CSV table of C-alpha atoms and ligand atoms in Angstrom, one decimal:
chain,number,residue,atom,x,y,z
A,1,ASP,CA,38.6,47.6,83.7
A,2,VAL,CA,39.0,50.7,85.9
A,3,ASN,CA,37.2,52.2,88.6
A,4,ILE,CA,37.6,56.0,88.5
A,5,LYS,CA,37.2,56.3,92.2
A,6,GLU,CA,40.4,54.1,92.7
A,7,ILE,CA,42.1,56.5,90.0
A,8,ILE,CA,41.2,59.3,91.9
A,9,GLU,CA,42.5,58.0,95.2
A,10,ILE,CA,45.7,57.0,93.8
A,11,ALA,CA,46.2,60.5,92.1
A,12,LEU,CA,45.3,62.3,95.3
A,13,HIS,CA,47.8,60.4,97.1
A,14,ASN,CA,50.5,61.7,94.4
A,15,VAL,CA,49.5,65.2,94.8
A,16,GLN,CA,48.6,65.5,98.5
A,17,LYS,CA,52.0,66.9,99.8
A,18,TYR,CA,51.9,69.5,97.3
A,19,ALA,CA,48.5,70.6,97.9
A,20,ASN,CA,49.1,70.6,101.7
A,21,ASP,CA,52.1,72.8,101.1
A,22,LYS,CA,50.0,75.5,99.7
A,23,SER,CA,47.1,74.8,102.0
A,24,ILE,CA,44.7,73.9,99.1
A,25,LYS,CA,41.7,71.9,99.8
A,26,ILE,CA,40.8,69.2,97.5
A,27,MET,CA,37.3,68.0,97.3
A,28,VAL,CA,35.9,65.0,95.5
A,29,ASN,CA,32.3,64.4,94.4
A,30,CYS,CA,31.9,61.0,92.8
A,31,PRO,CA,28.7,58.9,92.7
A,32,GLU,CA,29.1,55.8,95.0
A,33,ASP,CA,27.9,53.4,92.2
A,34,VAL,CA,30.1,54.9,89.2
A,35,PRO,CA,30.4,52.3,86.7
A,36,VAL,CA,33.8,50.9,85.6
A,37,ILE,CA,35.2,52.0,82.3
A,38,ARG,CA,37.4,50.0,79.9
A,39,THR,CA,40.3,52.3,79.7
A,40,ASP,CA,44.2,52.5,80.4
A,41,LYS,CA,44.5,52.8,84.1
A,42,ASP,CA,48.1,54.2,84.3
A,43,LYS,CA,47.2,56.8,81.6
A,44,LEU,CA,44.3,58.0,83.5
A,45,ILE,CA,46.2,58.2,86.4
A,46,ARG,CA,48.6,60.4,84.6
A,47,VAL,CA,45.7,62.5,83.4
A,48,PHE,CA,44.5,63.1,87.0
A,49,VAL,CA,47.8,63.8,88.3
A,50,ASN,CA,48.7,66.4,85.6
A,51,LEU,CA,45.3,68.2,86.0
A,52,LEU,CA,45.6,68.6,89.6
A,53,THR,CA,49.1,69.5,89.7
A,54,ASN,CA,48.2,72.3,87.1
A,55,ALA,CA,45.2,73.2,89.5
A,56,ILE,CA,47.4,73.4,92.5
A,57,LYS,CA,50.4,75.1,90.7
A,58,PHE,CA,48.0,78.0,89.5
A,59,THR,CA,46.0,78.4,92.5
A,60,PRO,CA,47.0,80.8,95.3
A,61,GLU,CA,47.6,79.4,99.0
A,62,GLU,CA,44.3,78.5,100.8
A,63,GLY,CA,42.5,77.9,97.3
A,64,GLU,CA,40.2,75.1,96.6
A,65,VAL,CA,40.3,72.3,94.0
A,66,SER,CA,37.5,70.0,93.4
A,67,ILE,CA,37.0,66.8,91.3
A,68,ILE,CA,33.5,66.2,90.0
A,69,VAL,CA,32.5,62.9,88.3
A,70,GLU,CA,29.2,62.6,86.8
A,71,ASP,CA,27.8,59.5,85.3
A,72,HIS,CA,26.1,60.3,81.9
A,73,ASP,CA,24.2,57.7,79.4
A,74,ASN,CA,27.3,57.0,77.2
A,75,HIS,CA,30.0,58.6,78.9
A,76,LEU,CA,31.6,59.4,82.4
A,77,GLN,CA,32.5,63.0,82.7
A,78,THR,CA,35.0,64.4,85.1
A,79,SER,CA,35.8,68.0,85.8
A,80,ILE,CA,38.7,69.5,87.9
A,81,LYS,CA,37.9,73.0,89.2
A,82,ASP,CA,40.1,75.5,90.8
A,83,ASN,CA,39.5,79.0,92.0
A,84,GLY,CA,43.1,80.1,90.9
A,85,ILE,CA,44.5,82.5,88.5
A,86,GLY,CA,42.4,81.5,85.3
A,87,ILE,CA,43.3,81.7,81.7
A,88,SER,CA,42.4,84.3,79.3
A,89,ARG,CA,40.3,83.9,76.4
A,90,GLU,CA,43.1,84.6,73.8
A,91,LYS,CA,45.3,81.7,75.4
A,92,ARG,CA,42.5,79.1,75.8
A,93,ASP,CA,42.9,77.7,72.4
A,94,LYS,CA,46.7,77.5,72.6
A,95,ILE,CA,46.6,75.9,76.0
A,96,PHE,CA,46.7,72.1,74.7
A,97,ASP,CA,49.7,72.8,72.3
A,98,LYS,CA,52.9,71.2,73.1
A,99,PHE,CA,55.3,73.5,74.9
A,100,TYR,CA,52.7,76.4,75.2
A,101,GLN,CA,52.8,78.2,78.4
A,102,VAL,CA,50.9,81.4,79.2
A,103,ASP,CA,53.5,84.3,79.3
A,104,SER,CA,53.1,85.7,82.7
A,105,THR,CA,55.1,85.9,85.9
A,106,ALA,CA,53.0,83.7,87.5
A,107,THR,CA,53.6,80.8,85.1
A,108,ARG,CA,57.2,81.5,84.6
A,109,LYS,CA,57.8,81.3,88.5
A,110,ALA,CA,55.7,78.0,88.4
A,111,GLY,CA,58.2,76.3,86.1
A,112,GLY,CA,57.4,73.3,83.9
A,113,THR,CA,57.9,72.6,80.5
A,114,GLY,CA,54.2,73.2,79.1
A,115,LEU,CA,53.9,69.6,78.0
A,116,GLY,CA,51.4,68.4,80.4
A,117,LEU,CA,48.1,69.3,78.9
A,118,ALA,CA,49.2,68.3,75.4
A,119,ILE,CA,50.0,64.8,76.9
A,120,ILE,CA,46.8,64.8,78.5
A,121,LYS,CA,44.7,65.5,75.3
A,122,GLY,CA,46.7,63.0,73.6
A,123,ILE,CA,45.6,60.4,76.2
A,124,ILE,CA,42.0,61.7,76.3
A,125,ASP,CA,41.7,61.7,72.5
A,126,GLY,CA,43.4,58.3,72.2
A,127,GLN,CA,40.9,56.6,74.4
A,128,GLY,CA,37.9,58.1,72.4
A,129,GLY,CA,37.1,60.8,74.6
A,130,ASN,CA,37.3,64.6,74.6
A,131,ILE,CA,38.7,67.5,77.0
A,132,TYR,CA,37.8,71.2,77.1
A,133,LEU,CA,38.4,74.2,79.4
A,134,GLU,CA,36.1,76.9,80.9
A,135,SER,CA,37.9,79.8,82.5
A,136,GLU,CA,37.6,83.2,83.9
A,137,THR,CA,40.8,85.5,84.5
A,138,GLY,CA,41.3,85.6,88.1
A,139,LYS,CA,38.3,83.6,89.2
A,140,GLY,CA,39.7,79.9,88.2
A,141,SER,CA,39.7,77.1,85.5
A,142,THR,CA,37.7,74.1,85.1
A,143,PHE,CA,39.0,71.4,82.9
A,144,THR,CA,36.3,68.8,81.8
A,145,PHE,CA,36.9,65.4,80.1
A,146,ARG,CA,34.8,62.8,78.9
A,147,LEU,CA,35.5,59.2,78.4
A,148,PRO,CA,33.1,56.7,76.8
A,149,LYS,CA,31.7,54.1,78.8
A,150,GLU,CA,31.5,51.5,76.1
A,151,LEU,CA,34.2,50.5,73.7
A,152,LYS,CA,33.6,51.5,69.9
A,153,GLU,CA,32.8,48.9,67.2
A,154,ASP,CA,36.2,49.0,65.9
A,155,ASP,CA,38.1,48.8,69.1
A,156,PHE,CA,35.9,45.7,69.9
A,157,THR,CA,36.9,43.7,66.9
A,158,GLU,CA,40.5,44.3,67.8
A,159,ILE,CA,40.0,42.9,71.1
A,160,GLU,CA,38.1,39.9,69.9
A,161,GLY,CA,40.6,39.1,67.4
A,162,ALA,CA,43.5,39.0,69.7
B,1,LIG,P1,54.4,71.1,82.7
B,1,LIG,O1,53.0,70.3,82.8
B,1,LIG,O2,55.0,70.3,81.6
B,1,LIG,O3,55.2,70.8,83.9
B,1,LIG,P2,53.1,73.3,82.4
B,1,LIG,O4,52.0,73.0,83.5
B,1,LIG,O5,53.5,74.7,82.5
B,1,LIG,O6,54.4,72.5,82.5
B,1,LIG,P3,50.8,72.3,80.8
B,1,LIG,O7,50.3,71.5,82.0
B,1,LIG,O8,50.6,71.9,79.6
B,1,LIG,O9,52.1,73.0,81.1
B,1,LIG,O10,50.0,73.8,81.0
B,1,LIG,C1,50.2,74.9,79.8
B,1,LIG,C2,49.9,76.2,80.6
B,1,LIG,O11,48.5,76.4,80.5
B,1,LIG,C3,50.5,76.5,81.8
B,1,LIG,O12,51.9,76.8,81.4
B,1,LIG,C4,49.7,77.6,82.3
B,1,LIG,O13,50.0,78.7,81.8
B,1,LIG,C5,48.4,77.3,81.9
B,1,LIG,N1,47.5,76.4,82.8
B,1,LIG,C6,47.3,74.9,82.9
B,1,LIG,N2,46.6,74.7,83.7
B,1,LIG,C7,46.0,75.8,84.3
B,1,LIG,C8,45.2,76.1,85.6
B,1,LIG,N3,44.6,75.2,86.2
B,1,LIG,N4,45.0,77.4,85.7
B,1,LIG,C9,45.7,78.5,85.1
B,1,LIG,N5,46.5,78.3,84.1
B,1,LIG,C10,46.9,76.9,83.8
B,2,LIG,MG1,51.2,71.0,83.8
């Protein structure tokens, strides 16, 4: 079982230097009593690190990034929000494809391979969740993912039989 607050702390530790270098503040808003979820800890850390790295990479200096966790009936919802360059409507559908990078000077300057979001989507889908993006060009982007709090029936059978 995984406590998402613990995951966030580890992820923050990973990206803090990068954020500091750009004087970007990272805010966290997570309920104290957030329930533990049954998911792969290392994979979830990777999701946070990748999303935070993107948020920092595509946000100008002195920007702001926030992590908002909400406890819903059947799932935990996490949003990672930045006030960076944003992603245009046409590009939004392609953003989770392997090797896709928005073709702009800002992106090319930022480097990377365009694999981060494809990996994240694979992890989230594989854990029975979903991820989506809201963005406005020039204003920022918010990536929101949901993970189920309970295992699905078929996952459960697998574990019982193990
Ligand atoms: P990698 O993650 O492999 O180092 P990358 O960051 O370019 O490279 P992805 O994380 O898959 O690749 O992101 C794909 C593209 O989506 C990015 O190149 C960028 O154009 C766009 N993008 C991702 N996150 C953001 C964001 N928070 N704000 C603006 N654009 C973004
Ligand atoms: Mg990336």
